[in-house]
PDB file of C-alpha atoms in Angstrom:
ATOM      1  CA  MET A  50       0.000   0.000   0.000  1.00 44.00           C
ATOM      2  CA  GLN A  51       1.065   3.517  -0.670  1.00 46.00           C
ATOM      3  CA  LYS A  52      -0.033   6.674   1.093  1.00 44.00           C
ATOM      4  CA  ILE A  53      -0.789   9.574  -1.220  1.00 45.00           C
ATOM      5  CA  PHE A  54      -1.950  12.928   0.174  1.00 45.00           C
ATOM      6  CA  GLY A  55      -3.237  11.281   3.364  1.00 45.00           C
ATOM      7  CA  ARG A  56      -5.274   8.774   1.389  1.00 45.00           C
ATOM      8  CA  THR A  57      -4.372   5.108   1.410  1.00 45.00           C
ATOM      9  CA  THR A  58      -4.683   3.419  -1.962  1.00 48.00           C
ATOM     10  CA  THR A  59      -3.202   0.400  -3.617  1.00 55.00           C
ATOM     11  CA  LEU A  60      -1.091   0.731  -6.691  1.00 56.00           C
ATOM     12  CA  LYS A  61      -2.770  -2.337  -8.168  1.00 60.00           C
ATOM     13  CA  LYS A  62      -6.250  -0.791  -7.940  1.00 62.00           C
ATOM     14  CA  ASN A  63      -5.043   2.449  -9.512  1.00 65.00           C
ATOM     15  CA  LYS A  64      -3.358   0.512 -12.298  1.00 63.00           C
ATOM     16  CA  VAL A  65      -6.526  -1.490 -13.036  1.00 61.00           C
ATOM     17  CA  MET A  66      -8.674   1.654 -12.899  1.00 63.00           C
ATOM     18  CA  ALA A  67      -6.359   3.309 -15.411  1.00 69.00           C
ATOM     19  CA  LYS A  68      -6.286   0.211 -17.611  1.00 68.00           C
ATOM     20  CA  TYR A  69     -10.079   0.132 -17.859  1.00 67.00           C
ATOM     21  CA  ASN A  70     -10.406   3.940 -18.020  1.00 69.00           C
ATOM     22  CA  ILE A  71     -12.395   4.182 -14.770  1.00 70.00           C
ATOM     23  CA  THR A  72     -12.614   7.563 -13.075  1.00 67.00           C
ATOM     24  CA  ASP A  73     -14.010   8.593  -9.711  1.00 66.00           C
ATOM     25  CA  LYS A  74     -17.587   9.855  -9.745  1.00 61.00           C
ATOM     26  CA  LYS A  75     -18.101  13.595  -9.507  1.00 62.00           C
ATOM     27  CA  ASP A  76     -21.246  14.900  -7.837  1.00 60.00           C
ATOM     28  CA  LYS A  77     -23.138  17.612  -9.648  1.00 60.00           C
ATOM     29  CA  GLU A  78     -26.636  18.993  -9.414  1.00 61.00           C
ATOM     30  CA  ALA A  79     -28.727  19.185 -12.585  1.00 58.00           C
ATOM     31  CA  THR A  80     -31.555  21.718 -12.429  1.00 62.00           C
ATOM     32  CA  TYR A  81     -33.914  19.633 -14.576  1.00 61.00           C
ATOM     33  CA  ARG A  82     -34.110  17.007 -11.796  1.00 64.00           C
ATOM     34  CA  ASN A  83     -36.304  19.391  -9.832  1.00 71.00           C
ATOM     35  CA  LEU A  84     -38.725  19.844 -12.746  1.00 74.00           C
ATOM     36  CA  VAL A  85     -40.193  16.336 -12.438  1.00 82.00           C
ATOM     37  CA  SER A  86     -42.931  16.110  -9.810  1.00 89.00           C
ATOM     38  CA  PRO A  87     -42.462  13.483  -7.063  1.00 89.00           C
ATOM     39  CA  MET A  88     -45.615  11.675  -8.169  1.00 94.00           C
ATOM     40  CA  LEU A  89     -44.450  11.487 -11.795  1.00 94.00           C
ATOM     41  CA  MET A  90     -41.009  10.377 -10.592  1.00 95.00           C
ATOM     42  CA  ASP A  91     -42.494   7.448  -8.690  1.00 96.00           C
ATOM     43  CA  GLU A  92     -44.651   6.497 -11.667  1.00 97.00           C
ATOM     44  CA  LEU A  93     -41.724   6.659 -14.098  1.00 97.00           C
ATOM     45  CA  LYS A  94     -39.498   4.743 -11.669  1.00 98.00           C
ATOM     46  CA  GLU A  95     -41.911   1.790 -11.711  1.00 98.00           C
ATOM     47  CA  LYS A  96     -42.243   1.924 -15.491  1.00 98.00           C
ATOM     48  CA  ILE A  97     -38.465   2.080 -15.953  1.00 98.00           C
ATOM     49  CA  LEU A  98     -37.969  -0.927 -13.665  1.00 98.00           C
ATOM     50  CA  ASN A  99     -40.651  -2.822 -15.544  1.00 98.00           C
ATOM     51  CA  VAL A 100     -39.068  -2.206 -18.944  1.00 98.00           C
ATOM     52  CA  ILE A 101     -35.395  -2.521 -18.026  1.00 98.00           C
ATOM     53  CA  VAL A 102     -35.586  -5.305 -15.421  1.00 97.00           C
ATOM     54  CA  MET A 103     -38.798  -7.272 -15.930  1.00 97.00           C
ATOM     55  CA  GLN A 104     -38.686  -7.164 -19.742  1.00 98.00           C
ATOM     56  CA  LYS A 105     -34.883  -7.545 -19.585  1.00 97.00           C
ATOM     57  CA  LYS A 106     -34.235  -4.708 -22.029  1.00 98.00           C
ATOM     58  CA  TYR A 107     -30.799  -4.334 -20.410  1.00 97.00           C
ATOM     59  CA  LYS A 108     -29.730  -7.269 -22.602  1.00 98.00           C
ATOM     60  CA  ASP A 109     -30.334  -5.203 -25.748  1.00 97.00           C
ATOM     61  CA  LYS A 110     -27.069  -3.514 -26.739  1.00 96.00           C
ATOM     62  CA  ASP A 111     -28.978  -0.840 -28.643  1.00 95.00           C
ATOM     63  CA  TYR A 112     -31.601  -0.017 -26.017  1.00 97.00           C
ATOM     64  CA  SER A 113     -30.830   3.598 -25.193  1.00 97.00           C
ATOM     65  CA  ALA A 114     -32.366   6.127 -22.847  1.00 97.00           C
ATOM     66  CA  LYS A 115     -33.931   7.655 -25.955  1.00 98.00           C
ATOM     67  CA  LYS A 116     -35.679   4.374 -26.862  1.00 98.00           C
ATOM     68  CA  LEU A 117     -36.823   3.937 -23.255  1.00 98.00           C
ATOM     69  CA  ALA A 118     -38.217   7.480 -23.185  1.00 98.00           C
ATOM     70  CA  MET A 119     -40.094   6.880 -26.440  1.00 98.00           C
ATOM     71  CA  GLU A 120     -41.538   3.625 -25.091  1.00 97.00           C
ATOM     72  CA  LEU A 121     -42.660   5.389 -21.895  1.00 97.00           C
ATOM     73  CA  GLY A 122     -44.075   8.390 -23.755  1.00 97.00           C
ATOM     74  CA  THR A 123     -41.726  10.862 -22.094  1.00 96.00           C
ATOM     75  CA  ASN A 124     -38.370  12.495 -22.865  1.00 95.00           C
ATOM     76  CA  THR A 125     -34.783  11.557 -22.111  1.00 95.00           C
ATOM     77  CA  ARG A 126     -34.333  14.370 -19.590  1.00 94.00           C
ATOM     78  CA  TYR A 127     -37.136  12.937 -17.463  1.00 95.00           C
ATOM     79  CA  VAL A 128     -35.767   9.405 -17.757  1.00 96.00           C
ATOM     80  CA  SER A 129     -32.327  10.682 -16.795  1.00 95.00           C
ATOM     81  CA  ALA A 130     -33.723  12.686 -13.878  1.00 95.00           C
ATOM     82  CA  VAL A 131     -35.663   9.712 -12.504  1.00 96.00           C
ATOM     83  CA  VAL A 132     -32.695   7.345 -12.808  1.00 97.00           C
ATOM     84  CA  ASN A 133     -30.396   9.897 -11.164  1.00 95.00           C
ATOM     85  CA  VAL A 134     -32.723  10.748  -8.280  1.00 95.00           C
ATOM     86  CA  LYS A 135     -34.317   7.356  -7.612  1.00 96.00           C
ATOM     87  CA  PHE A 136     -31.363   5.052  -8.346  1.00 96.00           C
ATOM     88  CA  HIS A 137     -28.452   7.439  -7.634  1.00 95.00           C
ATOM     89  CA  MET A 138     -26.643   6.711 -10.901  1.00 96.00           C
ATOM     90  CA  ASN A 139     -26.777   7.613 -14.564  1.00 96.00           C
ATOM     91  CA  TYR A 140     -28.703   5.607 -17.164  1.00 97.00           C
ATOM     92  CA  THR A 141     -25.683   3.673 -18.428  1.00 96.00           C
ATOM     93  CA  SER A 142     -24.599   2.666 -14.916  1.00 96.00           C
ATOM     94  CA  PHE A 143     -28.179   1.651 -14.124  1.00 98.00           C
ATOM     95  CA  VAL A 144     -28.414  -0.647 -17.156  1.00 98.00           C
ATOM     96  CA  ASN A 145     -24.891  -1.988 -16.630  1.00 98.00           C
ATOM     97  CA  LYS A 146     -25.725  -2.894 -13.018  1.00 98.00           C
ATOM     98  CA  TYR A 147     -28.332  -5.396 -14.205  1.00 98.00           C
ATOM     99  CA  ARG A 148     -26.016  -6.670 -16.935  1.00 98.00           C
ATOM    100  CA  ILE A 149     -23.272  -7.281 -14.370  1.00 98.00           C
ATOM    101  CA  GLU A 150     -25.663  -9.013 -11.957  1.00 98.00           C
ATOM    102  CA  GLU A 151     -26.703 -11.433 -14.699  1.00 98.00           C
ATOM    103  CA  ALA A 152     -23.092 -11.889 -15.804  1.00 98.00           C
ATOM    104  CA  MET A 153     -22.145 -12.838 -12.236  1.00 97.00           C
ATOM    105  CA  SER A 154     -24.774 -15.592 -12.275  1.00 97.00           C
ATOM    106  CA  ILE A 155     -23.649 -16.867 -15.663  1.00 97.00           C
ATOM    107  CA  LEU A 156     -19.959 -16.812 -14.724  1.00 97.00           C
ATOM    108  CA  ILE A 157     -20.500 -19.213 -11.815  1.00 95.00           C
ATOM    109  CA  ASP A 158     -23.201 -21.368 -13.427  1.00 95.00           C
ATOM    110  CA  LYS A 159     -21.811 -24.810 -14.338  1.00 93.00           C
ATOM    111  CA  ARG A 160     -23.981 -24.887 -17.472  1.00 95.00           C
ATOM    112  CA  TYR A 161     -21.993 -21.951 -18.871  1.00 95.00           C
ATOM    113  CA  GLN A 162     -18.503 -22.868 -17.658  1.00 93.00           C
ATOM    114  CA  ASP A 163     -17.240 -23.393 -21.212  1.00 94.00           C
ATOM    115  CA  LEU A 164     -18.249 -19.907 -22.359  1.00 96.00           C
ATOM    116  CA  ARG A 165     -15.505 -17.374 -22.901  1.00 96.00           C
ATOM    117  CA  ILE A 166     -15.766 -14.109 -20.955  1.00 96.00           C
ATOM    118  CA  GLU A 167     -16.478 -12.262 -24.217  1.00 96.00           C
ATOM    119  CA  GLU A 168     -19.441 -14.562 -24.874  1.00 97.00           C
ATOM    120  CA  VAL A 169     -20.847 -13.849 -21.409  1.00 97.00           C
ATOM    121  CA  SER A 170     -20.352 -10.135 -22.065  1.00 97.00           C
ATOM    122  CA  ASP A 171     -22.302 -10.427 -25.306  1.00 97.00           C
ATOM    123  CA  MET A 172     -25.102 -12.465 -23.670  1.00 97.00           C
ATOM    124  CA  VAL A 173     -25.828  -9.796 -21.079  1.00 98.00           C
ATOM    125  CA  GLY A 174     -25.833  -6.861 -23.491  1.00 97.00           C
ATOM    126  CA  PHE A 175     -22.374  -5.333 -23.595  1.00 97.00           C
ATOM    127  CA  SER A 176     -21.213  -4.298 -27.028  1.00 94.00           C
ATOM    128  CA  ASN A 177     -17.512  -4.811 -26.312  1.00 93.00           C
ATOM    129  CA  ARG A 178     -15.149  -6.533 -23.917  1.00 92.00           C
ATOM    130  CA  GLN A 179     -13.573  -3.288 -22.708  1.00 95.00           C
ATOM    131  CA  SER A 180     -16.806  -1.775 -21.390  1.00 95.00           C
ATOM    132  CA  PHE A 181     -17.768  -5.111 -19.797  1.00 97.00           C
ATOM    133  CA  TYR A 182     -14.461  -5.404 -17.937  1.00 97.00           C
ATOM    134  CA  ALA A 183     -14.551  -1.737 -16.869  1.00 96.00           C
ATOM    135  CA  SER A 184     -18.140  -1.927 -15.616  1.00 97.00           C
ATOM    136  CA  PHE A 185     -17.582  -5.257 -13.884  1.00 98.00           C
ATOM    137  CA  TYR A 186     -14.443  -4.054 -12.122  1.00 97.00           C
ATOM    138  CA  LYS A 187     -16.052  -0.754 -11.121  1.00 95.00           C
ATOM    139  CA  LEU A 188     -19.080  -2.495  -9.587  1.00 96.00           C
ATOM    140  CA  ILE A 189     -17.541  -5.689  -8.146  1.00 97.00           C
ATOM    141  CA  GLY A 190     -13.908  -4.707  -7.560  1.00 97.00           C
ATOM    142  CA  ILE A 191     -12.372  -7.617  -9.481  1.00 97.00           C
ATOM    143  CA  THR A 192     -12.287  -8.658 -13.126  1.00 97.00           C
ATOM    144  CA  PRO A 193     -14.853 -11.091 -14.549  1.00 97.00           C
ATOM    145  CA  ARG A 194     -12.158 -13.740 -14.965  1.00 96.00           C
ATOM    146  CA  ALA A 195     -11.026 -13.358 -11.357  1.00 96.00           C
ATOM    147  CA  TYR A 196     -14.653 -13.544 -10.216  1.00 97.00           C
ATOM    148  CA  ARG A 197     -15.193 -16.762 -12.154  1.00 96.00           C
ATOM    149  CA  LEU A 198     -12.011 -18.311 -10.768  1.00 94.00           C
ATOM    150  CA  LYS A 199     -12.842 -17.220  -7.221  1.00 94.00           C
ATOM    151  CA  HIS A 200     -16.315 -18.769  -7.357  1.00 91.00           C
ATOM    152  CA  SER A 201     -15.577 -21.749  -9.542  1.00 82.00           C
ATOM    153  CA  THR A 202     -16.104 -25.180  -8.035  1.00 65.00           C
ATOM    154  CA  VAL A 203     -14.884 -26.963 -11.125  1.00 52.00           C
ATOM    155  CA  LYS A 204     -11.193 -26.570 -11.790  1.00 53.00           C
ATOM    156  CA  THR A 205     -10.107 -26.569 -15.410  1.00 54.00           C
ATOM    157  CA  ASP A 206      -7.157 -28.649 -16.595  1.00 55.00           C
ATOM    158  CA  LYS A 207      -5.203 -25.424 -16.977  1.00 57.00           C
ATOM    159  CA  ASP A 208      -5.937 -24.455 -13.330  1.00 56.00           C
ATOM    160  CA  LYS A 209      -5.016 -27.966 -12.140  1.00 57.00           C
ATOM    161  CA  ALA A 210      -1.727 -27.789 -14.033  1.00 60.00           C
ATOM    162  CA  LYS A 211      -0.910 -24.399 -12.477  1.00 61.00           C
ATOM    163  CA  ALA A 212      -1.704 -25.684  -8.984  1.00 57.00           C
ATOM    164  CA  LYS A 213       0.377 -28.803  -9.557  1.00 60.00           C
ATOM    165  CA  LYS A 214       3.287 -26.734 -10.841  1.00 61.00           C
ATOM    166  CA  LYS A 215       3.178 -24.487  -7.722  1.00 59.00           C
ATOM    167  CA  THR A 216       3.322 -27.447  -5.332  1.00 56.00           C
ATOM    168  CA  LYS A 217       6.447 -28.860  -6.981  1.00 55.00           C
TER     169      LYS A 217
END
């Protein structure tokens, strides 16, 4: 560990954050958030959850805030305001959260153990490996591969060979 400006961080974490282009979140207040009435916010929150989670639209790589707004009969500013206020994140982070949760299930499911990480990424709606790794690391704190290895009950031949080599 290294101490920088009174803040303890690990070099490894900083290196991974840089590798996946992850930056710390900056808080800012958008004035349009106050334009949506609390009642409308609650109504839109339920509709957003229904579409994104229940209908699993998060799996669609091309399902944007604009498409969601059109489907709900509102505008993107309102969708953004509701997601920001009710879920405390932006639209992309909101959608990625559900993608990552599903990816975590797939990564440890024995039925999918032969899938490559890129295939899992594609299954849950990420359009590229880079954004999947960055989102996964940002949310979970480890890479998808490390998560799979950590939670894997079935050791691959490659893992067995590495373990055997270390004991010699």
